[in-house]
Coordinates of C-alpha atoms and ligand atoms in Angstrom, one line a residue:
A1 CA -18.8 -29.5 1.4
E2 CA -16.7 -32.0 3.5
L3 CA -14.2 -30.4 5.8
R4 CA -11.0 -31.9 6.8
A5 CA -9.7 -31.4 10.4
P6 CA -8.1 -27.9 10.6
P7 CA -4.4 -27.5 10.5
D8 CA -2.6 -27.4 13.9
K9 CA -0.3 -24.5 13.3
I10 CA 0.0 -21.7 10.8
A11 CA 3.0 -19.3 10.5
I12 CA 2.8 -15.8 9.1
I13 CA 6.0 -13.8 8.4
G14 CA 5.6 -10.1 8.8
A15 CA 3.2 -8.1 11.0
G16 CA 2.4 -5.2 8.7
I17 CA -1.1 -4.7 7.4
G18 CA -0.8 -7.7 5.1
G19 CA 0.4 -10.2 7.8
T20 CA -2.0 -9.0 10.5
S21 CA -5.0 -9.0 8.3
A22 CA -4.1 -12.5 7.1
A23 CA -4.1 -13.6 10.7
Y24 CA -7.6 -12.0 11.1
Y25 CA -9.0 -13.8 8.0
L26 CA -7.3 -17.1 8.8
R27 CA -8.8 -17.1 12.2
Q28 CA -12.2 -16.5 10.7
K29 CA -11.8 -19.3 8.2
F30 CA -10.0 -22.0 10.2
G31 CA -11.6 -21.3 13.6
K32 CA -10.4 -21.0 17.2
D33 CA -8.3 -24.2 17.5
V34 CA -5.6 -23.3 15.0
K35 CA -2.4 -21.9 16.6
I36 CA -1.3 -18.9 14.6
D37 CA 2.3 -17.6 15.1
L38 CA 3.1 -14.1 13.6
F39 CA 6.8 -13.4 13.1
E40 CA 8.0 -9.8 13.2
R41 CA 11.6 -8.7 13.3
E42 CA 10.9 -5.0 13.7
E43 CA 7.7 -3.1 14.7
V44 CA 4.2 -4.3 14.3
G45 CA 2.8 -2.2 11.5
G46 CA 5.8 -2.4 9.1
R47 CA 5.4 0.3 6.5
L48 CA 2.6 1.8 8.7
A49 CA 4.7 3.7 11.1
T50 CA 4.7 7.0 12.9
M51 CA 7.5 9.4 13.9
M52 CA 7.3 11.0 17.3
V53 CA 8.7 14.5 17.5
Q54 CA 8.3 17.0 20.4
G55 CA 5.6 14.8 21.9
Q56 CA 3.5 14.7 18.7
E57 CA 3.1 11.7 16.4
Y58 CA 3.0 11.9 12.6
E59 CA 2.4 9.3 9.9
A60 CA 5.8 8.5 8.3
G61 CA 4.7 5.7 5.9
G62 CA 1.3 4.7 4.7
S63 CA -0.9 7.6 5.6
V64 CA -4.0 8.1 3.6
I65 CA -6.9 5.6 3.0
H66 CA -9.5 5.9 0.2
P67 CA -13.2 6.1 1.2
L68 CA -13.8 3.0 -1.0
N69 CA -11.1 0.9 0.7
L70 CA -13.7 -1.4 2.2
H71 CA -11.4 -3.8 4.1
M72 CA -9.6 -1.0 5.9
K73 CA -13.0 0.5 6.7
R74 CA -14.3 -2.8 8.1
F75 CA -11.2 -3.3 10.3
V76 CA -11.5 0.1 11.8
K77 CA -15.2 -0.5 12.6
D78 CA -14.6 -4.0 14.0
L79 CA -11.7 -2.9 16.1
G80 CA -13.6 0.1 17.5
L81 CA -11.1 2.6 16.2
S82 CA -11.8 6.2 15.2
T83 CA -11.0 8.1 12.0
V84 CA -9.7 11.5 11.1
Q85 CA -9.8 13.3 7.7
A86 CA -6.6 13.0 5.8
S87 CA -6.9 15.6 3.1
G88 CA -7.5 19.3 3.1
G89 CA -5.8 22.5 2.4
L90 CA -4.9 24.0 -0.9
L91 CA -2.6 22.4 -3.5
G92 CA -0.2 24.0 -5.9
I93 CA 2.0 22.5 -8.7
Y94 CA 5.5 23.9 -9.2
N95 CA 7.4 23.3 -12.5
G96 CA 10.8 24.7 -11.4
E97 CA 9.9 28.3 -12.5
A98 CA 6.4 29.0 -11.3
L99 CA 3.3 27.5 -9.8
V100 CA 1.5 26.2 -12.9
F101 CA -1.6 25.5 -10.9
E102 CA -2.9 26.9 -7.6
E103 CA -6.1 25.6 -6.0
S104 CA -8.6 28.1 -4.7
N105 CA -10.9 27.9 -1.7
W106 CA -13.8 28.2 -4.2
F107 CA -14.9 25.1 -6.0
I108 CA -16.2 27.1 -9.0
I109 CA -12.9 29.0 -9.4
N110 CA -11.1 25.7 -9.5
V111 CA -13.3 24.4 -12.2
I112 CA -12.8 27.5 -14.2
K113 CA -9.0 27.5 -13.8
L114 CA -8.9 23.8 -14.8
V115 CA -11.1 24.2 -17.8
W116 CA -9.2 27.3 -18.9
R117 CA -5.8 25.6 -18.8
Y118 CA -6.7 22.0 -19.7
G119 CA -10.2 22.0 -21.2
F120 CA -12.3 19.1 -19.9
Q121 CA -9.3 16.7 -19.4
S122 CA -9.6 16.9 -15.6
L123 CA -13.2 15.7 -15.7
R124 CA -12.3 13.0 -18.2
M125 CA -9.5 11.8 -16.0
H126 CA -11.8 11.5 -13.0
M127 CA -14.2 9.4 -15.2
W128 CA -11.3 7.2 -16.3
V129 CA -10.3 6.6 -12.7
E130 CA -13.9 6.0 -11.6
D131 CA -14.3 3.3 -14.3
V132 CA -11.2 1.5 -13.1
L133 CA -12.4 1.8 -9.4
D134 CA -15.8 0.4 -10.4
K135 CA -14.3 -2.7 -11.7
F136 CA -11.8 -2.9 -8.9
M137 CA -14.7 -2.9 -6.4
R138 CA -15.9 -6.3 -7.7
I139 CA -13.2 -8.0 -5.6
Y140 CA -15.3 -7.3 -2.5
R141 CA -18.2 -9.2 -3.8
Y142 CA -16.0 -12.1 -4.9
Q143 CA -14.3 -12.2 -1.5
S144 CA -17.6 -11.9 0.5
H145 CA -18.7 -15.0 -1.4
D146 CA -15.4 -16.7 -0.4
Y147 CA -13.9 -17.0 -3.9
A148 CA -10.1 -17.1 -4.2
F149 CA -7.5 -16.7 -6.9
S150 CA -4.3 -18.5 -7.4
S151 CA -2.4 -15.6 -9.0
V152 CA -2.5 -11.9 -9.1
E153 CA -3.1 -12.0 -12.8
K154 CA -6.2 -14.2 -12.4
L155 CA -7.5 -12.0 -9.7
L156 CA -7.2 -8.9 -11.9
H157 CA -8.6 -10.7 -14.9
A158 CA -11.7 -11.6 -12.9
L159 CA -12.2 -7.9 -12.2
G160 CA -12.4 -6.6 -15.7
G161 CA -11.0 -9.1 -18.3
D162 CA -8.1 -8.8 -20.7
D163 CA -8.3 -5.0 -20.8
F164 CA -8.1 -4.6 -17.0
L165 CA -5.2 -7.1 -16.7
G166 CA -3.6 -5.4 -19.6
M167 CA -3.1 -2.3 -17.5
L168 CA -0.1 -4.0 -16.0
N169 CA 1.6 -4.2 -19.3
R170 CA 1.1 -0.6 -20.4
T171 CA 2.5 2.6 -18.9
L172 CA 0.1 5.2 -17.6
L173 CA 1.7 7.6 -20.1
E174 CA 0.8 5.5 -23.2
T175 CA -2.7 4.7 -21.8
L176 CA -3.6 8.3 -21.2
Q177 CA -1.9 9.5 -24.5
K178 CA -4.0 7.0 -26.4
A179 CA -7.1 8.3 -24.6
G180 CA -6.3 11.7 -26.0
F181 CA -4.8 13.5 -22.9
S182 CA -2.4 16.3 -23.8
E183 CA 1.3 16.5 -23.0
K184 CA 0.7 19.6 -20.9
F185 CA -2.0 17.9 -18.8
L186 CA 0.1 14.8 -18.3
N187 CA 3.2 16.8 -17.3
E188 CA 1.5 19.3 -15.1
M189 CA -1.3 17.4 -13.5
I190 CA -0.7 13.6 -13.7
A191 CA 3.1 13.3 -13.3
P192 CA 3.2 15.4 -10.0
V193 CA 0.6 13.0 -8.5
M194 CA 2.7 10.0 -9.4
R195 CA 5.8 11.6 -7.9
V196 CA 4.1 12.3 -4.5
N197 CA 2.5 8.9 -4.3
Y198 CA 5.0 6.5 -5.9
G199 CA 8.2 8.5 -6.3
Q200 CA 8.0 7.9 -10.1
S201 CA 6.5 9.6 -13.1
T202 CA 3.9 8.5 -15.7
D203 CA 6.2 5.5 -16.6
I204 CA 4.4 3.4 -14.0
N205 CA 1.8 0.8 -15.0
A206 CA -1.7 2.1 -15.7
F207 CA -3.3 0.2 -12.8
V208 CA -1.1 1.7 -10.1
G209 CA -1.5 5.0 -12.0
A210 CA -5.3 4.8 -11.5
V211 CA -4.8 3.9 -7.8
S212 CA -2.5 6.9 -7.4
L213 CA -4.9 9.2 -9.2
S214 CA -7.7 8.0 -6.9
C215 CA -5.9 9.9 -4.1
S216 CA -7.2 13.1 -5.7
D217 CA -10.7 12.0 -4.7
S218 CA -12.3 13.7 -1.7
G219 CA -12.9 11.9 1.6
L220 CA -9.5 10.4 2.2
W221 CA -9.1 9.4 5.8
A222 CA -6.7 8.0 8.4
V223 CA -6.9 6.2 11.7
E224 CA -6.9 8.4 14.8
G225 CA -3.8 7.6 16.8
G226 CA -2.0 6.2 13.7
N227 CA -2.8 3.7 11.0
K228 CA -0.6 1.1 12.6
L229 CA -3.2 0.7 15.3
V230 CA -5.1 -1.4 12.8
C231 CA -2.2 -3.9 12.8
S232 CA -1.9 -4.2 16.5
G233 CA -5.7 -4.4 16.7
L234 CA -5.9 -7.2 14.2
L235 CA -3.1 -9.1 15.9
Q236 CA -5.0 -9.0 19.1
A237 CA -8.4 -9.7 17.6
S238 CA -7.0 -12.7 15.8
K239 CA -5.6 -14.1 19.0
S240 CA -2.3 -14.8 17.2
N241 CA 0.9 -15.3 19.0
L242 CA 3.5 -12.6 18.2
I243 CA 7.1 -13.8 17.9
S244 CA 9.5 -10.9 17.9
G245 CA 12.2 -12.6 15.8
S246 CA 13.7 -12.6 12.3
V247 CA 12.9 -15.6 10.0
M248 CA 16.0 -16.9 8.2
Y249 CA 15.0 -20.2 6.6
I250 CA 12.0 -22.2 5.5
E251 CA 12.4 -25.8 4.7
E252 CA 9.9 -28.6 4.0
K253 CA 10.4 -31.7 6.2
T254 CA 8.5 -34.8 7.1
K255 CA 7.4 -34.9 10.8
T256 CA 5.5 -37.5 12.7
K257 CA 2.5 -35.8 14.2
H258 CA 0.8 -36.6 17.5
T259 CA -1.6 -38.9 15.5
G260 CA 1.4 -41.0 14.6
N261 CA 1.1 -40.1 10.9
P262 CA 4.2 -38.8 9.0
T263 CA 3.2 -35.4 7.6
K264 CA 4.9 -32.9 5.4
M265 CA 5.4 -29.7 7.3
Y266 CA 7.4 -26.5 7.0
E267 CA 10.2 -25.9 9.4
V268 CA 10.6 -22.1 10.1
V269 CA 14.1 -21.2 11.5
Y270 CA 14.3 -17.8 13.1
Q271 CA 16.5 -15.7 15.3
I272 CA 15.7 -13.9 18.5
G273 CA 18.7 -11.8 19.3
T274 CA 21.7 -14.2 18.8
E275 CA 19.7 -17.3 19.6
T276 CA 18.4 -19.5 16.8
H277 CA 15.0 -21.3 17.2
S278 CA 12.8 -23.4 14.9
D279 CA 9.2 -24.6 14.8
F280 CA 7.0 -26.7 12.5
Y281 CA 3.9 -25.5 10.6
D282 CA 1.3 -27.0 8.4
I283 CA 0.8 -23.7 6.5
V284 CA 3.1 -20.7 6.0
L285 CA 2.2 -17.3 4.7
V286 CA 4.9 -14.8 3.7
A287 CA 3.7 -11.3 4.2
T288 CA 6.8 -9.2 3.4
P289 CA 8.4 -8.4 0.1
L290 CA 10.7 -11.3 -0.7
N291 CA 14.1 -9.8 -1.6
R292 CA 17.5 -9.8 0.0
K293 CA 17.3 -6.2 1.2
M294 CA 13.8 -6.4 2.7
S295 CA 13.4 -9.8 4.3
N296 CA 16.3 -12.1 3.5
I297 CA 14.5 -15.4 3.8
T298 CA 16.1 -18.4 2.3
F299 CA 14.0 -21.4 1.0
L300 CA 16.0 -24.5 1.6
N301 CA 16.0 -27.7 -0.4
F302 CA 12.7 -27.1 -2.3
D303 CA 12.4 -29.2 -5.4
P304 CA 11.8 -27.4 -7.8
P305 CA 13.6 -24.5 -6.1
I306 CA 11.5 -21.5 -5.1
E307 CA 12.6 -18.7 -7.4
E308 CA 14.5 -15.7 -6.0
F309 CA 12.7 -12.4 -6.4
H310 CA 14.7 -9.4 -7.4
Q311 CA 12.0 -6.7 -7.5
Y312 CA 13.6 -3.4 -6.9
Y313 CA 11.9 -1.2 -4.3
Q314 CA 11.9 2.5 -4.6
H315 CA 14.1 4.4 -2.2
I316 CA 12.1 7.3 -0.7
V317 CA 12.9 9.5 2.3
T318 CA 10.2 11.1 4.5
T319 CA 11.4 14.2 6.2
L320 CA 9.4 16.1 8.8
V321 CA 10.5 19.7 9.3
K322 CA 9.0 22.2 11.7
G323 CA 9.8 25.6 10.3
E324 CA 8.8 28.6 8.3
L325 CA 8.6 27.7 4.6
N326 CA 10.7 29.9 2.2
T327 CA 7.7 30.5 0.0
S328 CA 9.7 32.7 -2.4
I329 CA 11.0 29.5 -4.0
F330 CA 7.6 28.9 -5.4
S331 CA 5.9 32.3 -5.6
S332 CA 6.6 36.0 -5.6
R333 CA 3.6 36.6 -3.5
P334 CA 4.2 37.9 0.1
I335 CA 4.6 35.0 2.6
D336 CA 1.3 35.8 4.4
K337 CA -0.5 35.5 1.0
F338 CA 1.0 32.1 0.1
G339 CA -2.0 30.1 1.3
L340 CA -1.0 26.7 -0.1
S341 CA -0.5 23.7 2.2
T342 CA 0.8 21.2 -0.3
V343 CA 3.2 21.8 -3.3
L344 CA 3.7 19.0 -5.8
T345 CA 6.5 19.2 -8.4
T346 CA 6.7 18.3 -12.1
D347 CA 9.4 16.0 -13.5
N348 CA 11.4 18.9 -14.9
S349 CA 11.2 21.1 -11.7
D350 CA 14.9 20.5 -11.0
L351 CA 14.0 20.6 -7.3
F352 CA 15.4 18.0 -5.0
I353 CA 11.9 17.1 -3.6
N354 CA 8.9 15.2 -4.9
S355 CA 6.5 17.1 -2.7
I356 CA 6.0 19.1 0.5
G357 CA 2.9 19.5 2.5
I358 CA 1.7 20.6 6.0
V359 CA 0.8 17.6 8.2
S360 CA -1.4 17.1 11.1
S361 CA -0.5 14.9 14.0
V362 CA -2.3 11.5 14.2
R363 CA -4.6 12.9 16.9
E364 CA -5.7 16.1 15.2
K365 CA -9.3 15.7 14.0
E366 CA -9.2 18.9 11.8
D367 CA -6.6 20.7 9.7
P368 CA -3.8 22.3 11.8
E369 CA -4.7 25.6 13.5
P370 CA -3.5 28.6 11.7
S371 CA 0.0 29.3 13.0
T372 CA 0.8 32.4 14.9
D373 CA 4.5 32.4 14.2
G374 CA 4.4 31.2 10.6
T375 CA 5.8 27.8 11.4
Y376 CA 4.1 24.5 10.6
V377 CA 5.1 20.8 10.5
W378 CA 5.9 20.0 6.9
K379 CA 6.2 16.5 5.4
I380 CA 8.6 16.2 2.5
F381 CA 9.1 13.2 0.2
S382 CA 12.4 13.1 -1.6
Q383 CA 14.4 10.5 -3.6
E384 CA 17.5 11.1 -1.5
T385 CA 18.2 12.2 2.1
L386 CA 18.0 16.0 2.2
T387 CA 21.2 17.8 3.2
K388 CA 21.2 20.7 5.7
A389 CA 21.8 23.1 2.8
Q390 CA 18.8 21.8 1.0
I391 CA 16.6 22.2 4.1
L392 CA 17.9 25.7 4.6
K393 CA 16.9 26.5 1.0
L394 CA 13.4 25.3 1.7
F395 CA 12.9 27.0 5.1
L396 CA 13.7 30.5 6.3
S397 CA 14.2 28.9 9.8
Y398 CA 13.4 25.6 11.3
D399 CA 13.2 23.9 14.8
Y400 CA 13.9 20.4 13.7
A401 CA 14.2 18.1 10.7
V402 CA 13.8 14.3 11.2
K403 CA 14.2 11.8 8.5
K404 CA 13.0 8.2 7.7
P405 CA 14.3 6.4 4.7
W406 CA 12.1 3.7 3.1
L407 CA 12.3 1.0 0.5
A408 CA 8.8 2.1 0.0
Y409 CA 7.0 0.3 -2.9
P410 CA 8.1 -1.5 -6.1
H411 CA 9.8 0.5 -8.8
Y412 CA 7.2 0.1 -11.5
K413 CA 8.4 -0.9 -15.0
P414 CA 5.7 -2.3 -17.2
P415 CA 5.2 -4.9 -18.5
E416 CA 4.9 -6.3 -14.9
K417 CA 5.2 -10.0 -14.2
C418 CA 3.7 -10.6 -10.7
P419 CA 5.4 -13.2 -8.4
S420 CA 3.4 -16.3 -7.6
I421 CA 1.0 -16.5 -4.7
I422 CA 1.5 -20.2 -4.3
L423 CA 5.2 -20.7 -3.7
H424 CA 4.8 -24.4 -2.8
D425 CA 2.0 -26.8 -1.7
R426 CA 1.0 -24.9 1.5
L427 CA 3.3 -22.0 1.3
Y428 CA 1.8 -18.7 0.2
Y429 CA 3.2 -15.2 -0.7
L430 CA 1.1 -12.1 -0.3
N431 CA 3.3 -9.2 -1.5
G432 CA 3.3 -10.2 -5.2
I433 CA 0.2 -8.0 -5.4
E434 CA 2.4 -4.9 -4.9
C435 CA 3.6 -5.4 -8.5
A436 CA 0.1 -4.3 -9.5
A437 CA -0.1 -1.5 -6.9
S438 CA 1.2 -1.0 -3.4
A439 CA -1.3 0.3 -0.9
M440 CA -2.7 -0.8 2.5
E441 CA -5.9 -2.0 0.9
M442 CA -4.0 -4.0 -1.7
S443 CA -2.2 -5.9 1.1
A444 CA -5.5 -6.5 2.9
I445 CA -7.0 -7.8 -0.3
A446 CA -4.0 -10.1 -0.8
A447 CA -4.3 -11.3 2.8
H448 CA -8.0 -12.1 2.4
N449 CA -7.3 -13.9 -0.9
A450 CA -4.4 -15.9 0.6
A451 CA -6.5 -16.9 3.7
L452 CA -9.4 -18.1 1.4
L453 CA -6.9 -19.9 -0.9
A454 CA -5.2 -21.6 1.9
Y455 CA -8.5 -22.7 3.4
H456 CA -10.0 -24.0 0.1
R457 CA -6.8 -25.8 -0.9
W458 CA -6.6 -27.4 2.6
N459 CA -10.1 -28.7 2.2
G460 CA -9.9 -29.5 -1.5
H461 CA -12.6 -27.0 -2.5
T462 CA -11.2 -26.5 -6.0
D463 CA -14.6 -25.1 -7.1
M464 CA -13.9 -21.9 -5.0
I465 CA -10.6 -21.1 -6.8
D466 CA -10.1 -19.3 -10.1
Q467 CA -13.8 -19.5 -11.2
D468 CA -14.6 -18.0 -14.6
G469 CA -17.5 -15.7 -15.1
L470 CA -17.8 -14.7 -11.5
Y471 CA -19.1 -11.3 -12.2
E472 CA -22.1 -12.6 -14.2
K473 CA -22.6 -15.5 -11.8
L474 CA -22.8 -13.3 -8.7
K475 CA -24.9 -10.5 -10.3
T476 CA -28.1 -12.2 -9.2
E477 CA -27.0 -13.2 -5.7
L478 CA -27.2 -11.2 -2.6
Ligands
FAD501 C1 6.4 6.5 2.6 C2 5.2 5.6 2.3 C3 4.0 6.2 2.0 C4 2.9 5.4 1.7 N1 1.7 6.0 1.7 C5 0.6 5.2 1.5 C6 -0.7 5.7 1.7 O1 -0.9 6.9 1.9 N2 -1.8 4.9 1.5 C7 -1.6 3.6 1.3 O2 -2.6 2.9 1.2 N3 -0.4 3.0 1.2 C8 0.7 3.8 1.3 N4 1.9 3.2 1.3 C9 2.1 1.8 1.0 C10 1.7 0.9 2.2 O3 2.3 1.5 3.3 C11 2.2 -0.5 1.9 O4 1.6 -1.0 0.7 C12 1.7 -1.4 3.0 O5 1.9 -0.9 4.3 C13 2.4 -2.8 2.9 O6 2.1 -3.6 4.0 P1 2.6 -5.1 4.1 O7 2.1 -5.6 5.4 O8 2.3 -5.8 2.9 O9 4.2 -4.9 4.1 P2 5.1 -4.3 5.3 O10 4.4 -3.2 6.0 O11 6.4 -4.0 4.7 O12 5.2 -5.5 6.3 C14 6.2 -6.5 6.3 C15 6.7 -6.8 7.7 O13 7.6 -7.9 7.6 C16 8.6 -7.8 8.5 N5 9.7 -8.7 8.1 C17 10.5 -8.6 7.0 N6 11.3 -9.6 6.9 C18 11.1 -10.4 8.0 C19 11.7 -11.5 8.5 N7 12.7 -12.2 7.8 N8 11.3 -12.0 9.7 C20 10.3 -11.4 10.4 N9 9.7 -10.3 9.9 C21 10.1 -9.8 8.8 C22 9.0 -6.3 8.3 O14 9.7 -5.8 9.4 C23 7.6 -5.7 8.2 O15 7.1 -5.2 9.4 C24 3.1 4.0 1.6 C25 4.3 3.4 1.8 C26 5.4 4.2 2.1 C27 6.7 3.6 2.4
LIG502 C1 -6.3 0.5 -3.7 C2 -7.2 1.7 -4.0 C3 -8.3 1.5 -4.9 C4 -7.0 2.9 -3.5 C5 -5.9 3.3 -2.7 C6 -5.6 4.7 -2.9 C7 -4.5 5.1 -2.1 C8 -4.8 5.7 -0.7 C9 -3.2 5.0 -2.5 C10 -2.0 5.4 -1.7 C11 -0.9 5.5 -2.6 C12 0.4 5.8 -1.9 C13 1.5 4.8 -1.9 C14 0.6 7.1 -1.4 C15 1.8 7.5 -0.8 S1 2.0 9.2 -0.4 C16 0.5 9.5 0.4 C17 0.2 10.9 0.9 N1 0.2 11.8 -0.2 C18 1.1 11.4 1.9 O1 1.3 12.6 2.0 O2 1.6 10.6 2.7

């Protein structure tokens, strides 16, 4: 197909995994001559961030990556980074009175325990998640053939039709109830996984529920040295220009280019310290959640106006504590026989935490060495900031407790209506995909899609956008 001259300048707002992977894909599509500016007002990495304590670094935000997250896998390979395993250790589930489930070191014992308590529901649940993941994986084939989608809904529909898209409109609870799962299994096994991963219960949409349950698969991994290294690596590999400033306004204006032609461009107004600057761009990608609390970007004088997004993001606190766990909260067994390295909680546990688990530093290849003094570094997720009294309830003694609050991911409340990807002619929004599910891979998928969409729309390749029947069409192609 005919190609128009590439754009001169592209702006990306936000240098998290979404923004940096967008830079990477835009460079692949538009070539070396396009100037790409990447705006970041805090740290490169965004919600991929580490906390440094006593000379050791730990993941504080996005920490685990699924073995089938193929974009993340590809980035790590292309950037020459190394991986570490991100799961391990034994898991327990606490309901406020007792541990209702305790994992054993022996696979067969776990199977017997699960079948004894829940019949074959655990197996059926894995099959349900696998079915969702199978359809989800179709996106990689579509994207490798350069197909793009103009909305999150169209993207999800292309993966598995009405039923797949319909998962956004149903809660996980109603979906699994309809599929015959028992109240006991939902309360004791499913809700705790939703609490640790998304700070909510089974009231979230069924798609993000499946994504969350996929975290129970084996083979979860992380990037050695910290997941945020992917972002700095992509920034460098894409040869983009990092502008450490905060974007305040975006406005469409007519500019006369060097060719002498009046051209519609976007003026991006940003602040570095107390100084205000501005620059003009042909294409703009917004790679941060658009709401007042998280990005505070105003779209000036657009006709029709660009809608304001009010999606509420879940407040979650990550706390790292080095100390000796007060195991008597969870179990009457002697402390040296506790053996669990993660405890999840049920909705009615009446405990002030969602989860607690031993963490390894970002450089540890294996599980932490057995401790000689009974102390480990524990990562706690809670809805609110933990008080000293609460920490003292959880630990017999502790060396330190460091906290990081997040507006972590959307508060899911199906039916979900996802924000538009195309905000204006050449102005794109990536983070609407989080209304389906928030995860590193989801941002990378949104970034690839936005780069393809921007490229095809720039060149007028409408046949590469929102194609029906892609699955059937690509079945016979390599
Ligand atoms: C505690 C926690 C645990 C998580 N665990 C996992 C996990 O284990 N696995 C997983 O896959 N996902 C996990 N996630 C989700 C995952 O981290 C996010 O989905 C993903 O990192 C989002 O990336 P992003 O680039 O889209 O957004 P962000 O990382 O939020 O990036 C947006 C960037 O834009 C910048 N910005 C905002 N406004 C402006 C402005 N006006 N001007 C300039 N810059 C601006 C911000 O500073 C930020 O750096 C977790 C998230 C949290 C918070
Ligand atoms: C997108 C697909 C198919 C899979 C992604 C699965 C995945 C890794 C989801 C992560 C969900 C999430 C927000 C987890 C937060 S907590 C993670 C972990 N338990 C921790 O201790 O940090």
